[in-house]
Amino acid sequence: MNKRLLAVPALGALLAFGAVGCGDDNSKQLESWAANVCGAAKDPIAQAQTALTDTGQVKTGESPADLQKRLSTDIGRLAKTNQQIAEAINSAGAPKVDEGANLQKDTVAELNKAADGYLEVQKKLDALSNGDQAKFADGLRSVADQVQQLSSLSTQAQGKLQRGELGAAMAKQEGCKPGAAAAAPTGGASGAPATGAAPGTPAPGATDTASPAATDPAATPAPPAPAPSTPAPSAS
């Protein structure tokens, strides 16, 4: 009987020691998880940032048809980068945090939803008639509104990963560090200025987006863009 009583505090001490060890191991596991995600997302982040910057460019002499094609390419790239960031998070497995499996699942689902949304917007943009300047401008405004909504969805999805210990682990990774924001030029002789700015790179995946640019010769107005925020793993 005495032996059993003595064994209880000894077992308690062992469990307490084990808990401390697990804390150290958990930090290493989170850093490893973050390294895997941010490493895989580094290129998609760079590609997304390039696409975002390009959507805010006003190119002298660019025809409405060329503008339409360029923006379609940018939006398609934003769809692809959201998919790639989702794949990176999915491949890394569930992070060792509370509700880690649900966090991973929800983030991946929202990023894929954003990617699907960008593909739909790309189809809508491709279907616009650029023969009538006013109608084309209205179409671009509608596209920009949808892109803004998808940008917010992607940003919020990635932002979930930036909290607590997981967020701290991701902040240490080079691939998930925010980049310098670049202001988009203003343009559009007859309409709203292209006020979108390429955001800092979210971790992982700069998936916010600026508004489509206006053409200089056709004076196609570009709708104003929201000031995007910087998240973590993630866009367009």
Coordinates of C-alpha atoms in Angstrom, one line a residue:
M1 CA 0.0 0.0 0.0
N2 CA 2.8 2.4 0.9
K3 CA 4.6 1.6 -2.3
R4 CA 1.5 2.5 -4.3
L5 CA 1.1 5.8 -2.5
L6 CA 4.7 6.7 -3.1
A7 CA 4.3 5.9 -6.8
V8 CA 1.6 8.5 -7.3
P9 CA 3.8 11.7 -6.7
A10 CA 6.6 10.0 -8.6
L11 CA 4.3 9.5 -11.6
G12 CA 3.0 13.1 -11.3
A13 CA 6.6 14.4 -11.4
L14 CA 7.3 12.3 -14.5
L15 CA 4.2 13.6 -16.3
A16 CA 5.1 17.2 -15.4
F17 CA 8.5 16.7 -16.8
G18 CA 7.0 15.1 -19.9
A19 CA 4.7 18.1 -20.4
V20 CA 7.7 20.5 -20.4
G21 CA 9.4 18.4 -22.9
C22 CA 6.4 18.3 -25.1
G23 CA 6.3 22.1 -25.0
D24 CA 9.8 22.3 -26.4
D25 CA 9.0 19.6 -29.0
N26 CA 5.8 21.5 -30.0
S27 CA 7.7 24.7 -30.7
K28 CA 10.1 22.8 -32.9
Q29 CA 7.2 21.1 -34.7
L30 CA 5.5 24.4 -35.3
E31 CA 8.7 25.9 -36.7
S32 CA 9.1 22.8 -38.9
W33 CA 5.5 23.1 -40.1
A34 CA 5.9 26.8 -40.8
A35 CA 9.2 26.2 -42.7
N36 CA 7.5 23.6 -44.9
V37 CA 4.5 25.9 -45.7
C38 CA 6.5 29.1 -46.2
G39 CA 9.2 27.3 -48.2
A40 CA 6.6 25.8 -50.6
A41 CA 4.6 29.1 -50.8
K42 CA 7.6 31.4 -51.4
D43 CA 7.4 31.2 -55.2
P44 CA 3.6 31.5 -55.3
I45 CA 3.9 34.6 -53.1
A46 CA 6.3 36.2 -55.5
Q47 CA 4.2 35.4 -58.5
A48 CA 1.1 36.8 -56.8
Q49 CA 2.9 40.0 -55.9
T50 CA 3.9 40.4 -59.5
A51 CA 0.4 39.9 -60.7
L52 CA -1.0 42.3 -58.2
T53 CA 1.5 45.0 -59.2
D54 CA 0.7 44.4 -62.8
T55 CA -3.1 44.9 -62.3
G56 CA -2.3 48.5 -61.2
Q57 CA -0.2 49.3 -64.2
V58 CA -1.3 51.9 -66.8
K59 CA 0.5 51.1 -70.0
T60 CA 0.6 53.9 -72.6
G61 CA -0.8 52.8 -76.0
E62 CA -2.4 49.6 -74.7
S63 CA -5.6 48.8 -76.4
P64 CA -8.7 47.6 -74.5
A65 CA -8.2 44.2 -76.0
D66 CA -4.7 44.0 -74.8
L67 CA -5.7 45.3 -71.3
Q68 CA -8.4 42.7 -71.1
K69 CA -5.9 39.9 -72.0
R70 CA -3.3 41.2 -69.5
L71 CA -5.7 41.4 -66.6
S72 CA -7.1 38.0 -67.5
T73 CA -3.6 36.6 -67.2
D74 CA -3.1 38.3 -63.8
I75 CA -6.4 37.0 -62.4
G76 CA -5.6 33.6 -63.6
R77 CA -2.3 33.7 -61.9
L78 CA -4.0 34.8 -58.7
A79 CA -6.2 31.8 -58.9
K80 CA -3.2 29.5 -59.3
T81 CA -1.3 31.0 -56.4
N82 CA -4.2 30.5 -54.1
Q83 CA -4.4 26.9 -55.1
Q84 CA -0.6 26.5 -54.6
I85 CA -0.8 28.0 -51.1
A86 CA -3.7 25.8 -50.2
E87 CA -1.7 22.8 -51.5
A88 CA 1.3 23.8 -49.4
I89 CA -0.8 24.0 -46.2
N90 CA -2.5 20.8 -47.0
S91 CA 0.7 18.9 -47.6
A92 CA 2.3 20.2 -44.4
G93 CA -0.4 18.4 -42.3
A94 CA -2.2 19.7 -39.3
P95 CA -0.2 22.1 -37.2
K96 CA 0.3 21.1 -33.6
V97 CA -2.0 23.7 -32.1
D98 CA -5.5 23.5 -30.6
E99 CA -8.0 22.6 -33.3
G100 CA -5.1 22.4 -35.7
A101 CA -6.8 19.9 -38.0
N102 CA -9.9 22.1 -38.3
L103 CA -7.7 25.2 -38.8
Q104 CA -5.9 23.5 -41.6
K105 CA -9.0 22.2 -43.2
D106 CA -10.9 25.6 -43.0
T107 CA -7.9 27.5 -44.4
V108 CA -7.4 25.2 -47.3
A109 CA -11.1 25.2 -48.1
E110 CA -11.3 29.0 -48.1
L111 CA -8.2 29.4 -50.3
N112 CA -9.5 26.9 -52.8
K113 CA -12.9 28.8 -52.7
A114 CA -11.0 32.0 -53.5
A115 CA -9.1 30.3 -56.3
D116 CA -12.4 29.0 -57.8
G117 CA -13.8 32.5 -57.5
Y118 CA -10.9 34.0 -59.4
L119 CA -11.4 31.5 -62.2
E120 CA -15.0 32.5 -62.5
V121 CA -14.0 36.2 -62.5
Q122 CA -11.5 35.5 -65.2
K123 CA -14.2 33.9 -67.4
K124 CA -16.4 36.9 -66.8
L125 CA -13.6 39.3 -67.8
D126 CA -12.8 37.3 -70.9
A127 CA -16.5 37.4 -71.9
L128 CA -16.6 41.3 -71.7
S129 CA -17.1 43.1 -75.0
N130 CA -14.4 45.7 -75.4
G131 CA -15.9 47.4 -78.4
D132 CA -18.1 49.8 -76.4
Q133 CA -15.8 51.8 -74.0
A134 CA -18.5 52.7 -71.5
K135 CA -19.8 49.1 -71.2
F136 CA -16.3 47.8 -71.0
A137 CA -15.5 50.2 -68.1
D138 CA -18.7 49.1 -66.3
G139 CA -17.6 45.5 -66.8
L140 CA -14.2 46.2 -65.3
R141 CA -15.8 47.9 -62.3
S142 CA -17.9 44.8 -61.7
V143 CA -14.9 42.5 -62.0
A144 CA -12.9 44.7 -59.6
D145 CA -15.7 44.4 -57.0
Q146 CA -15.6 40.7 -57.2
V147 CA -11.8 40.6 -57.0
Q148 CA -12.0 42.7 -53.9
Q149 CA -14.3 40.2 -52.2
L150 CA -12.1 37.3 -53.2
S151 CA -9.1 39.2 -51.9
S152 CA -10.8 39.6 -48.5
L153 CA -11.6 35.9 -48.4
S154 CA -8.1 34.9 -49.1
T155 CA -6.6 37.4 -46.7
Q156 CA -8.9 36.3 -43.9
A157 CA -8.1 32.6 -44.6
Q158 CA -4.4 33.2 -44.3
G159 CA -4.8 35.5 -41.3
K160 CA -6.1 32.5 -39.3
L161 CA -2.7 31.0 -39.4
Q162 CA -1.0 34.1 -38.0
R163 CA -2.3 33.8 -34.5
G164 CA -0.6 32.6 -31.3
E165 CA 2.4 30.2 -31.4
L166 CA 1.7 29.3 -35.0
G167 CA 1.8 32.9 -36.2
A168 CA 5.0 33.5 -34.3
A169 CA 6.6 30.4 -35.9
M170 CA 5.5 31.6 -39.4
A171 CA 6.8 35.1 -38.8
K172 CA 10.3 33.7 -38.5
Q173 CA 10.2 32.2 -42.0
E174 CA 11.7 34.1 -44.9
G175 CA 9.1 32.9 -47.3
C176 CA 6.2 34.3 -45.2
K177 CA 7.7 37.7 -44.4
P178 CA 5.8 40.7 -45.9
G179 CA 7.4 42.5 -48.7
A180 CA 7.4 46.2 -49.5
A181 CA 4.2 47.6 -50.8
A182 CA 4.3 49.3 -54.2
A183 CA 1.8 52.0 -55.1
A184 CA 0.0 51.6 -58.3
P185 CA -0.1 54.6 -60.7
T186 CA -3.3 56.6 -61.2
G187 CA -4.9 56.8 -64.5
G188 CA -8.2 56.9 -66.5
A189 CA -9.0 60.2 -68.2
S190 CA -12.7 59.8 -67.9
G191 CA -13.3 57.7 -64.8
A192 CA -12.1 56.7 -61.4
P193 CA -8.4 56.5 -60.7
A194 CA -6.5 53.2 -60.4
T195 CA -5.9 53.7 -56.7
G196 CA -5.0 50.0 -55.9
A197 CA -1.7 49.4 -54.3
A198 CA 0.2 46.1 -54.4
P199 CA 0.1 44.9 -50.8
G200 CA 2.9 43.5 -48.7
T201 CA 3.3 39.8 -49.2
P202 CA 1.0 37.9 -46.9
A203 CA 2.3 34.8 -45.3
P204 CA 2.1 32.6 -47.1
G205 CA 0.8 34.1 -50.3
A206 CA 0.1 37.6 -51.3
T207 CA -3.4 37.2 -52.4
D208 CA -4.9 40.6 -52.0
T209 CA -5.4 42.4 -55.2
A210 CA -5.5 45.9 -56.7
S211 CA -8.1 47.2 -59.1
P212 CA -7.6 46.7 -62.8
A213 CA -5.7 49.5 -64.5
A214 CA -7.1 51.9 -67.0
T215 CA -5.9 52.1 -70.6
D216 CA -4.4 55.4 -71.5
P217 CA -5.5 55.7 -75.1
A218 CA -9.0 54.3 -74.6
A219 CA -9.4 56.2 -71.3
T220 CA -11.1 53.2 -69.8
P221 CA -11.6 54.0 -66.1
A222 CA -10.4 51.6 -63.5
P223 CA -12.5 51.2 -60.5
P224 CA -11.0 52.2 -57.1
A225 CA -9.4 49.4 -55.2
P226 CA -9.4 48.8 -51.5
A227 CA -6.3 49.2 -49.4
P228 CA -5.3 45.6 -48.9
S229 CA -4.1 44.2 -45.6
T230 CA -1.2 41.8 -45.0
P231 CA -2.1 38.3 -43.8
A232 CA -0.2 34.9 -43.5
P233 CA -0.9 31.6 -45.3
S234 CA -2.8 34.0 -49.4
A235 CA -4.7 35.5 -53.5
S236 CA -4.5 36.7 -55.9

